[in-house]
Amino acid sequence: MHTKTSCLLPGYCFLIATLLLLTLFKPVFASNENKITIAFRFDDYSATSNTLLEKNLINAFDKNGLSITIGVIPNIMTGDYHQSDGDSYETLPENKKDILRNAYFKGVIEVALHGYTHQRNKVSQTMSEFAGLEYEKQYDLLKTGQTMLEEIIHAPVTTFIPPWNSYDNNTLKALDALDFKTISADFNGTYNTTTPLQFLPFTCDLAGFKSTLEHAEKRKGNSPLIVVMIHQYDFLEISSERGSYYFQEFENLLHDLALRNDLVLTDLAGVENYYQNIYAPKYNQLVTTKKLFLKAFPVQLVAPPNLYMSDTFLLEQKLFVYLYLYLIPLILAFAFYFILQRIWVRRNMQIPFTGIITLLLFTSIFIFTRLNPGGYKITLILQILSGFFLALTILRYRRNKTVSY
């Protein structure tokens, strides 16, 4: 004889198992065994950028015994580089070359190539100097820019920061051919698992650094890595609208960070000394995990992990998302079941395989839906539908059992 809850017993077991798993996750998330690695990157050093700010920035890192990656534009377009039809360019003047050379020899900076002219090309539909161009054209631009910078510091330049963080597969191919080691863009860039390049996308800008650091401090045991992207307009002395720090505030922050023994502060090139797994497969894990979060949760409630983390942590995060995705329909099914069992449902109501079909539909749509800011809304609707039809399926099953007896 079946009791009221007999067919729900597997669901209760699943709920208990889920709670146990989430309990086991807690010590992993809260571990404090490892240090936090922070890499700094400063973009848009050029003939037209603010020299005084750049000298002060380099001096601030020098005073604290730290290093920073400087993304240099060797032949900046002097007009509006957001337009593709400009034809006026300016190479680095001697005083700016001297600043780079001296800081590099002191070990204060890594010199990275930040495009050649930073001018939008005529091919790409979005802001990009490189994406959409043929391989040979990209190779020539990268080679020319790399050579110009290497002649300044008399050392290899092996890090590339694409303007507007935009590039394509031809860019990666050209970087490989020119012996670049690292590309630092964002989490929207393309990748392939055959490239030997290291992928170090920025994880926050200067305005978001403190909140990102707080997030990392809760997960020290999972090898968090922060890449901070800085522009001159991040400083209020340069831009009162876009700035988030007065320079003295930033210098004080840098000093405080340098005194902490739970942090490793470095430039992009130095990351590989502390964090070995920074290649394309790892980047792929980060991107897919972020997409899962954006499809499953409102970003205002649960922000996706915006850090480089250990493989174990990323696996746990994915499992957490999947548990949520299937736990909510199950909970809703319980709720709908107890409501529907009090409502008259016609015995001949046709619900063939509804629960299974809906769950499969939910899974397939979720997996194949393209990432978009409203992805979580679709997910929530599918969860509600899955819970409702699963409740109907359980109710029909129990009614049929009752009739058979």
CSV table of C-alpha atoms in Angstrom, one decimal:
chain,number,residue,atom,x,y,z
A,1,MET,CA,0.0,0.0,0.0
A,2,HIS,CA,1.3,3.4,-1.0
A,3,THR,CA,1.5,6.3,1.5
A,4,LYS,CA,1.0,9.9,0.4
A,5,THR,CA,4.7,10.6,0.4
A,6,SER,CA,6.0,7.3,-1.0
A,7,CYS,CA,6.5,8.6,-4.5
A,8,LEU,CA,8.2,11.7,-3.1
A,9,LEU,CA,10.8,9.8,-1.1
A,10,PRO,CA,13.4,10.0,-3.9
A,11,GLY,CA,13.0,13.8,-3.9
A,12,TYR,CA,13.4,14.1,-0.2
A,13,CYS,CA,16.6,12.0,-0.5
A,14,PHE,CA,17.9,14.3,-3.2
A,15,LEU,CA,17.2,17.3,-1.1
A,16,ILE,CA,19.1,15.8,1.9
A,17,ALA,CA,22.0,14.9,-0.4
A,18,THR,CA,22.1,18.4,-1.8
A,19,LEU,CA,22.2,20.0,1.6
A,20,LEU,CA,25.1,17.7,2.6
A,21,LEU,CA,27.0,18.6,-0.5
A,22,LEU,CA,26.6,22.3,0.1
A,23,THR,CA,27.7,21.8,3.7
A,24,LEU,CA,30.8,20.1,2.5
A,25,PHE,CA,31.6,23.0,0.1
A,26,LYS,CA,31.7,25.5,2.9
A,27,PRO,CA,35.2,24.8,4.2
A,28,VAL,CA,36.5,24.7,0.7
A,29,PHE,CA,35.1,28.2,-0.1
A,30,ALA,CA,36.3,29.6,3.2
A,31,SER,CA,39.8,28.2,3.3
A,32,ASN,CA,42.7,30.6,4.0
A,33,GLU,CA,45.7,28.5,3.1
A,34,ASN,CA,47.0,30.3,-0.1
A,35,LYS,CA,47.9,33.8,-1.0
A,36,ILE,CA,46.1,36.1,-3.4
A,37,THR,CA,48.0,37.0,-6.6
A,38,ILE,CA,47.4,40.5,-8.0
A,39,ALA,CA,48.8,41.6,-11.4
A,40,PHE,CA,48.6,45.3,-12.5
A,41,ARG,CA,48.3,46.4,-16.1
A,42,PHE,CA,48.3,50.1,-17.3
A,43,ASP,CA,47.0,50.7,-20.8
A,44,ASP,CA,47.5,53.5,-23.4
A,45,TYR,CA,51.0,54.7,-22.7
A,46,SER,CA,51.7,56.7,-25.9
A,47,ALA,CA,53.1,60.0,-27.3
A,48,THR,CA,49.9,61.7,-26.4
A,49,SER,CA,49.2,60.2,-22.9
A,50,ASN,CA,49.7,62.1,-19.6
A,51,THR,CA,53.5,61.9,-19.0
A,52,LEU,CA,53.3,63.3,-15.4
A,53,LEU,CA,50.8,60.8,-14.3
A,54,GLU,CA,52.8,58.0,-15.9
A,55,LYS,CA,56.0,59.1,-14.1
A,56,ASN,CA,54.1,59.3,-10.8
A,57,LEU,CA,52.6,55.8,-11.4
A,58,ILE,CA,55.9,54.3,-12.1
A,59,ASN,CA,57.5,56.0,-9.1
A,60,ALA,CA,54.7,54.7,-6.8
A,61,PHE,CA,55.4,51.1,-7.8
A,62,ASP,CA,59.1,51.7,-7.5
A,63,LYS,CA,58.9,53.1,-4.0
A,64,ASN,CA,56.9,50.1,-2.9
A,65,GLY,CA,59.3,47.6,-4.6
A,66,LEU,CA,56.5,46.5,-7.0
A,67,SER,CA,56.2,46.1,-10.8
A,68,ILE,CA,53.5,46.8,-13.3
A,69,THR,CA,52.8,46.0,-16.9
A,70,ILE,CA,52.7,49.1,-19.2
A,71,GLY,CA,50.7,48.7,-22.4
A,72,VAL,CA,52.5,50.9,-24.9
A,73,ILE,CA,51.1,52.2,-28.2
A,74,PRO,CA,54.2,52.8,-30.3
A,75,ASN,CA,52.6,54.8,-33.1
A,76,ILE,CA,49.4,56.4,-31.7
A,77,MET,CA,46.8,57.9,-34.0
A,78,THR,CA,46.7,61.5,-32.9
A,79,GLY,CA,43.1,62.2,-33.9
A,80,ASP,CA,40.0,60.3,-32.7
A,81,TYR,CA,41.2,56.7,-32.9
A,82,HIS,CA,37.6,55.6,-32.7
A,83,GLN,CA,37.4,56.6,-36.3
A,84,SER,CA,38.9,54.5,-39.1
A,85,ASP,CA,39.7,57.2,-41.6
A,86,GLY,CA,42.4,59.2,-39.7
A,87,ASP,CA,45.9,59.3,-41.1
A,88,SER,CA,47.9,61.3,-38.5
A,89,TYR,CA,50.2,59.3,-36.2
A,90,GLU,CA,52.9,60.0,-33.7
A,91,THR,CA,55.7,57.8,-32.4
A,92,LEU,CA,57.0,57.9,-28.8
A,93,PRO,CA,59.2,61.0,-28.2
A,94,GLU,CA,62.7,60.5,-26.7
A,95,ASN,CA,61.7,61.5,-23.2
A,96,LYS,CA,58.9,58.8,-23.1
A,97,LYS,CA,61.3,56.2,-24.5
A,98,ASP,CA,63.7,57.1,-21.7
A,99,ILE,CA,61.0,56.7,-19.0
A,100,LEU,CA,60.3,53.2,-20.3
A,101,ARG,CA,63.9,52.2,-20.7
A,102,ASN,CA,64.9,53.4,-17.2
A,103,ALA,CA,61.9,51.8,-15.5
A,104,TYR,CA,62.4,48.6,-17.3
A,105,PHE,CA,66.1,48.3,-16.4
A,106,LYS,CA,65.2,49.0,-12.8
A,107,GLY,CA,62.7,46.1,-12.9
A,108,VAL,CA,59.7,48.3,-12.1
A,109,ILE,CA,57.8,47.7,-15.4
A,110,GLU,CA,57.1,45.1,-18.0
A,111,VAL,CA,56.7,46.6,-21.4
A,112,ALA,CA,53.7,45.2,-23.4
A,113,LEU,CA,52.5,45.9,-26.9
A,114,HIS,CA,49.1,47.7,-26.8
A,115,GLY,CA,48.3,47.7,-30.5
A,116,TYR,CA,50.3,49.6,-33.1
A,117,THR,CA,48.2,52.8,-33.6
A,118,HIS,CA,45.1,51.9,-31.4
A,119,GLN,CA,43.0,53.0,-34.4
A,120,ARG,CA,39.8,51.3,-35.3
A,121,ASN,CA,40.1,49.3,-38.5
A,122,LYS,CA,37.7,49.6,-41.4
A,123,VAL,CA,36.6,45.9,-41.3
A,124,SER,CA,35.4,45.1,-37.8
A,125,GLN,CA,31.8,45.9,-36.8
A,126,THR,CA,33.0,46.7,-33.3
A,127,MET,CA,35.9,48.7,-31.9
A,128,SER,CA,39.0,46.8,-32.8
A,129,GLU,CA,42.4,47.5,-34.3
A,130,PHE,CA,43.0,43.8,-35.2
A,131,ALA,CA,39.8,41.7,-35.3
A,132,GLY,CA,38.6,41.1,-38.9
A,133,LEU,CA,41.9,41.8,-40.6
A,134,GLU,CA,43.7,39.2,-42.7
A,135,TYR,CA,46.5,37.3,-41.0
A,136,GLU,CA,49.3,38.9,-43.0
A,137,LYS,CA,48.1,42.4,-42.1
A,138,GLN,CA,47.9,41.6,-38.4
A,139,TYR,CA,51.3,40.0,-38.5
A,140,ASP,CA,52.8,43.1,-40.0
A,141,LEU,CA,51.2,45.4,-37.5
A,142,LEU,CA,52.3,43.3,-34.5
A,143,LYS,CA,55.8,42.7,-35.9
A,144,THR,CA,56.3,46.5,-36.5
A,145,GLY,CA,55.1,47.4,-33.1
A,146,GLN,CA,57.0,44.7,-31.3
A,147,THR,CA,60.2,45.7,-33.0
A,148,MET,CA,59.8,49.4,-32.1
A,149,LEU,CA,59.4,48.6,-28.4
A,150,GLU,CA,62.2,46.1,-28.4
A,151,GLU,CA,64.5,48.7,-29.8
A,152,ILE,CA,63.7,51.0,-26.9
A,153,ILE,CA,64.3,48.5,-24.0
A,154,HIS,CA,66.8,46.2,-25.9
A,155,ALA,CA,64.8,43.1,-24.7
A,156,PRO,CA,62.1,40.9,-26.0
A,157,VAL,CA,58.5,42.1,-25.8
A,158,THR,CA,56.2,39.1,-25.3
A,159,THR,CA,53.0,40.4,-23.8
A,160,PHE,CA,50.1,41.7,-26.0
A,161,ILE,CA,47.2,43.8,-24.8
A,162,PRO,CA,44.8,44.3,-27.7
A,163,PRO,CA,43.1,47.7,-28.0
A,164,TRP,CA,39.5,47.5,-26.8
A,165,ASN,CA,40.4,44.0,-25.6
A,166,SER,CA,39.4,42.9,-29.1
A,167,TYR,CA,41.1,40.3,-31.3
A,168,ASP,CA,40.4,37.1,-33.3
A,169,ASN,CA,42.0,33.8,-34.3
A,170,ASN,CA,44.3,35.5,-36.8
A,171,THR,CA,45.6,37.6,-34.0
A,172,LEU,CA,46.4,34.5,-31.9
A,173,LYS,CA,48.1,32.9,-34.9
A,174,ALA,CA,50.3,35.9,-35.5
A,175,LEU,CA,51.2,36.2,-31.8
A,176,ASP,CA,52.3,32.6,-31.8
A,177,ALA,CA,54.4,33.2,-34.9
A,178,LEU,CA,56.1,36.2,-33.3
A,179,ASP,CA,56.9,34.3,-30.0
A,180,PHE,CA,54.5,36.3,-27.8
A,181,LYS,CA,53.9,34.5,-24.5
A,182,THR,CA,50.8,36.2,-23.1
A,183,ILE,CA,47.7,37.9,-24.2
A,184,SER,CA,45.7,40.1,-21.8
A,185,ALA,CA,42.2,41.1,-23.0
A,186,ASP,CA,38.9,40.3,-21.2
A,187,PHE,CA,36.6,37.3,-20.8
A,188,ASN,CA,34.9,37.8,-24.2
A,189,GLY,CA,37.9,36.9,-26.3
A,190,THR,CA,38.3,33.9,-28.6
A,191,TYR,CA,40.7,31.1,-27.8
A,192,ASN,CA,41.8,27.7,-29.1
A,193,THR,CA,43.3,24.9,-27.1
A,194,THR,CA,46.3,24.5,-29.4
A,195,THR,CA,47.9,27.9,-28.8
A,196,PRO,CA,50.8,28.0,-26.4
A,197,LEU,CA,49.8,31.5,-25.3
A,198,GLN,CA,49.0,32.4,-21.7
A,199,PHE,CA,45.6,34.0,-21.2
A,200,LEU,CA,45.4,36.7,-18.5
A,201,PRO,CA,42.2,38.7,-19.1
A,202,PHE,CA,41.6,41.6,-16.7
A,203,THR,CA,39.3,40.7,-13.9
A,204,CYS,CA,38.5,44.2,-12.7
A,205,ASP,CA,39.2,47.8,-13.4
A,206,LEU,CA,40.5,50.2,-10.8
A,207,ALA,CA,37.0,51.2,-9.6
A,208,GLY,CA,36.1,47.5,-9.0
A,209,PHE,CA,39.3,46.5,-7.4
A,210,LYS,CA,38.3,46.7,-3.7
A,211,SER,CA,35.2,44.6,-4.1
A,212,THR,CA,37.1,42.1,-6.2
A,213,LEU,CA,39.8,41.8,-3.5
A,214,GLU,CA,37.1,41.3,-0.9
A,215,HIS,CA,35.7,38.5,-3.0
A,216,ALA,CA,39.1,36.9,-3.3
A,217,GLU,CA,39.8,37.2,0.4
A,218,LYS,CA,37.0,34.8,1.1
A,219,ARG,CA,38.5,32.2,-1.2
A,220,LYS,CA,42.3,32.3,-0.5
A,221,GLY,CA,42.4,28.5,-0.5
A,222,ASN,CA,41.5,28.4,-4.1
A,223,SER,CA,44.5,30.3,-5.5
A,224,PRO,CA,42.7,33.5,-6.6
A,225,LEU,CA,44.3,35.7,-9.2
A,226,ILE,CA,43.2,39.3,-9.9
A,227,VAL,CA,44.3,41.2,-13.0
A,228,VAL,CA,43.7,45.0,-12.5
A,229,MET,CA,43.3,47.1,-15.6
A,230,ILE,CA,44.2,50.8,-15.1
A,231,HIS,CA,43.7,53.7,-17.5
A,232,GLN,CA,44.7,57.3,-16.9
A,233,TYR,CA,41.1,58.3,-16.8
A,234,ASP,CA,40.6,56.2,-13.7
A,235,PHE,CA,42.2,59.0,-11.7
A,236,LEU,CA,40.1,62.0,-10.7
A,237,GLU,CA,42.9,64.4,-11.6
A,238,ILE,CA,42.5,63.3,-15.2
A,239,SER,CA,38.7,62.7,-15.4
A,240,SER,CA,36.2,63.9,-12.8
A,241,GLU,CA,33.5,61.9,-14.6
A,242,ARG,CA,35.2,58.5,-15.0
A,243,GLY,CA,37.8,58.6,-12.3
A,244,SER,CA,37.5,56.6,-9.1
A,245,TYR,CA,40.7,57.5,-7.2
A,246,TYR,CA,42.8,60.6,-6.6
A,247,PHE,CA,46.3,59.6,-7.3
A,248,GLN,CA,47.4,60.0,-3.6
A,249,GLU,CA,44.6,57.6,-2.6
A,250,PHE,CA,45.8,55.0,-5.1
A,251,GLU,CA,49.4,55.5,-3.8
A,252,ASN,CA,48.2,54.9,-0.3
A,253,LEU,CA,46.3,51.8,-1.4
A,254,LEU,CA,49.4,50.5,-3.1
A,255,HIS,CA,51.5,51.0,0.0
A,256,ASP,CA,49.0,49.2,2.2
A,257,LEU,CA,48.9,46.3,-0.3
A,258,ALA,CA,52.6,46.0,-0.3
A,259,LEU,CA,52.7,45.6,3.5
A,260,ARG,CA,50.4,42.6,3.4
A,261,ASN,CA,52.1,39.2,3.6
A,262,ASP,CA,49.0,37.4,2.2
A,263,LEU,CA,49.3,39.1,-1.2
A,264,VAL,CA,51.6,38.5,-4.1
A,265,LEU,CA,51.9,41.7,-6.2
A,266,THR,CA,53.4,41.4,-9.7
A,267,ASP,CA,53.1,42.4,-13.4
A,268,LEU,CA,51.6,40.2,-16.0
A,269,ALA,CA,54.9,38.5,-16.9
A,270,GLY,CA,55.5,37.6,-13.3
A,271,VAL,CA,52.2,35.7,-12.9
A,272,GLU,CA,53.6,32.5,-14.3
A,273,ASN,CA,56.0,32.4,-11.3
A,274,TYR,CA,53.1,32.0,-9.0
A,275,TYR,CA,50.3,30.6,-11.1
A,276,GLN,CA,51.2,28.0,-13.6
A,277,ASN,CA,47.8,27.1,-15.2
A,278,ILE,CA,47.0,30.1,-17.2
A,279,TYR,CA,46.7,28.6,-20.7
A,280,ALA,CA,43.7,28.3,-23.0
A,281,PRO,CA,42.0,25.3,-21.3
A,282,LYS,CA,41.9,27.3,-18.0
A,283,TYR,CA,40.6,30.3,-19.8
A,284,ASN,CA,37.9,28.1,-21.3
A,285,GLN,CA,36.9,26.9,-17.8
A,286,LEU,CA,36.6,30.5,-16.6
A,287,VAL,CA,34.5,31.6,-19.5
A,288,THR,CA,32.1,28.7,-19.4
A,289,THR,CA,31.7,29.1,-15.6
A,290,LYS,CA,30.9,32.8,-16.0
A,291,LYS,CA,28.3,32.0,-18.7
A,292,LEU,CA,26.7,29.4,-16.4
A,293,PHE,CA,26.3,32.0,-13.6
A,294,LEU,CA,24.9,34.6,-16.0
A,295,LYS,CA,22.3,32.2,-17.3
A,296,ALA,CA,21.3,30.9,-13.9
A,297,PHE,CA,21.3,33.9,-11.6
A,298,PRO,CA,20.6,37.6,-11.7
A,299,VAL,CA,24.0,39.2,-11.5
A,300,GLN,CA,22.7,41.6,-8.8
A,301,LEU,CA,22.1,38.6,-6.5
A,302,VAL,CA,24.9,36.2,-7.4
A,303,ALA,CA,27.9,37.6,-9.3
A,304,PRO,CA,29.9,35.2,-11.4
A,305,PRO,CA,33.4,34.4,-10.2
A,306,ASN,CA,35.5,37.2,-11.7
A,307,LEU,CA,38.8,35.8,-10.7
A,308,TYR,CA,41.3,33.2,-11.8
A,309,MET,CA,40.7,30.3,-9.4
A,310,SER,CA,41.8,26.7,-8.9
A,311,ASP,CA,40.4,24.0,-11.1
A,312,THR,CA,38.8,22.4,-8.1
A,313,PHE,CA,37.0,25.6,-7.2
A,314,LEU,CA,35.7,26.1,-10.8
A,315,LEU,CA,34.4,22.5,-10.8
A,316,GLU,CA,32.6,23.2,-7.5
A,317,GLN,CA,31.1,26.4,-8.8
A,318,LYS,CA,29.7,24.5,-11.8
A,319,LEU,CA,28.3,21.8,-9.6
A,320,PHE,CA,26.7,24.5,-7.4
A,321,VAL,CA,25.0,26.0,-10.4
A,322,TYR,CA,23.7,22.6,-11.7
A,323,LEU,CA,22.4,21.7,-8.2
A,324,TYR,CA,20.5,25.0,-8.1
A,325,LEU,CA,19.1,24.5,-11.6
A,326,TYR,CA,17.6,21.1,-10.8
A,327,LEU,CA,16.9,21.7,-7.1
A,328,ILE,CA,14.5,24.6,-7.8
A,329,PRO,CA,12.2,22.6,-10.1
A,330,LEU,CA,12.1,19.8,-7.5
A,331,ILE,CA,11.1,22.2,-4.7
A,332,LEU,CA,8.5,23.8,-7.0
A,333,ALA,CA,7.2,20.3,-7.9
A,334,PHE,CA,6.6,19.6,-4.2
A,335,ALA,CA,4.8,22.9,-3.8
A,336,PHE,CA,2.7,22.4,-6.9
A,337,TYR,CA,1.9,18.8,-6.0
A,338,PHE,CA,0.5,19.7,-2.6
A,339,ILE,CA,-1.6,22.5,-4.3
A,340,LEU,CA,-2.8,20.3,-7.2
A,341,GLN,CA,-3.7,17.3,-5.1
A,342,ARG,CA,-6.4,19.5,-3.5
A,343,ILE,CA,-7.7,20.5,-7.0
A,344,TRP,CA,-9.9,18.3,-9.1
A,345,VAL,CA,-7.9,16.9,-12.0
A,346,ARG,CA,-9.8,14.9,-14.5
A,347,ARG,CA,-8.8,11.3,-14.6
A,348,ASN,CA,-8.4,11.2,-18.3
A,349,MET,CA,-6.2,14.2,-18.5
A,350,GLN,CA,-3.4,13.5,-20.9
A,351,ILE,CA,0.1,14.2,-19.6
A,352,PRO,CA,2.3,11.7,-21.4
A,353,PHE,CA,5.9,11.9,-20.2
A,354,THR,CA,5.3,15.6,-19.4
A,355,GLY,CA,7.9,15.8,-16.6
A,356,ILE,CA,10.6,14.0,-18.6
A,357,ILE,CA,10.0,16.0,-21.8
A,358,THR,CA,10.0,19.3,-19.9
A,359,LEU,CA,13.1,18.6,-18.0
A,360,LEU,CA,14.9,17.6,-21.2
A,361,LEU,CA,13.6,20.8,-22.9
A,362,PHE,CA,14.8,22.8,-19.9
A,363,THR,CA,18.2,21.3,-20.1
A,364,SER,CA,18.7,21.6,-23.8
A,365,ILE,CA,17.5,25.2,-24.0
A,366,PHE,CA,19.6,26.2,-21.1
A,367,ILE,CA,22.7,24.6,-22.6
A,368,PHE,CA,22.3,26.0,-26.1
A,369,THR,CA,20.8,29.4,-25.3
A,370,ARG,CA,23.4,32.1,-26.1
A,371,LEU,CA,24.7,34.1,-23.3
A,372,ASN,CA,22.8,37.3,-22.7
A,373,PRO,CA,22.0,39.6,-19.7
A,374,GLY,CA,18.4,38.2,-19.4
A,375,GLY,CA,19.5,34.5,-19.6
A,376,TYR,CA,18.5,33.9,-16.0
A,377,LYS,CA,14.9,34.9,-16.7
A,378,ILE,CA,14.6,32.2,-19.3
A,379,THR,CA,16.1,29.8,-16.9
A,380,LEU,CA,13.7,30.7,-14.1
A,381,ILE,CA,10.7,30.3,-16.4
A,382,LEU,CA,11.9,26.9,-17.5
A,383,GLN,CA,12.4,25.9,-13.8
A,384,ILE,CA,8.8,26.9,-13.0
A,385,LEU,CA,7.4,25.0,-15.9
A,386,SER,CA,9.6,22.0,-15.1
A,387,GLY,CA,8.4,22.0,-11.5
A,388,PHE,CA,4.7,22.4,-12.5
A,389,PHE,CA,4.7,19.6,-15.1
A,390,LEU,CA,6.7,17.3,-12.8
A,391,ALA,CA,4.1,17.8,-10.1
A,392,LEU,CA,1.4,16.9,-12.6
A,393,THR,CA,3.3,13.8,-13.6
A,394,ILE,CA,3.7,12.7,-10.0
A,395,LEU,CA,0.0,13.4,-9.4
A,396,ARG,CA,-1.1,11.4,-12.4
A,397,TYR,CA,1.2,8.6,-11.4
A,398,ARG,CA,-0.3,8.5,-7.9
A,399,ARG,CA,-3.9,8.7,-9.2
A,400,ASN,CA,-3.2,5.8,-11.6
A,401,LYS,CA,-1.8,3.8,-8.7
A,402,THR,CA,-4.8,4.5,-6.6
A,403,VAL,CA,-7.1,3.4,-9.4
A,404,SER,CA,-5.2,0.2,-9.9
A,405,TYR,CA,-5.7,-0.7,-6.3
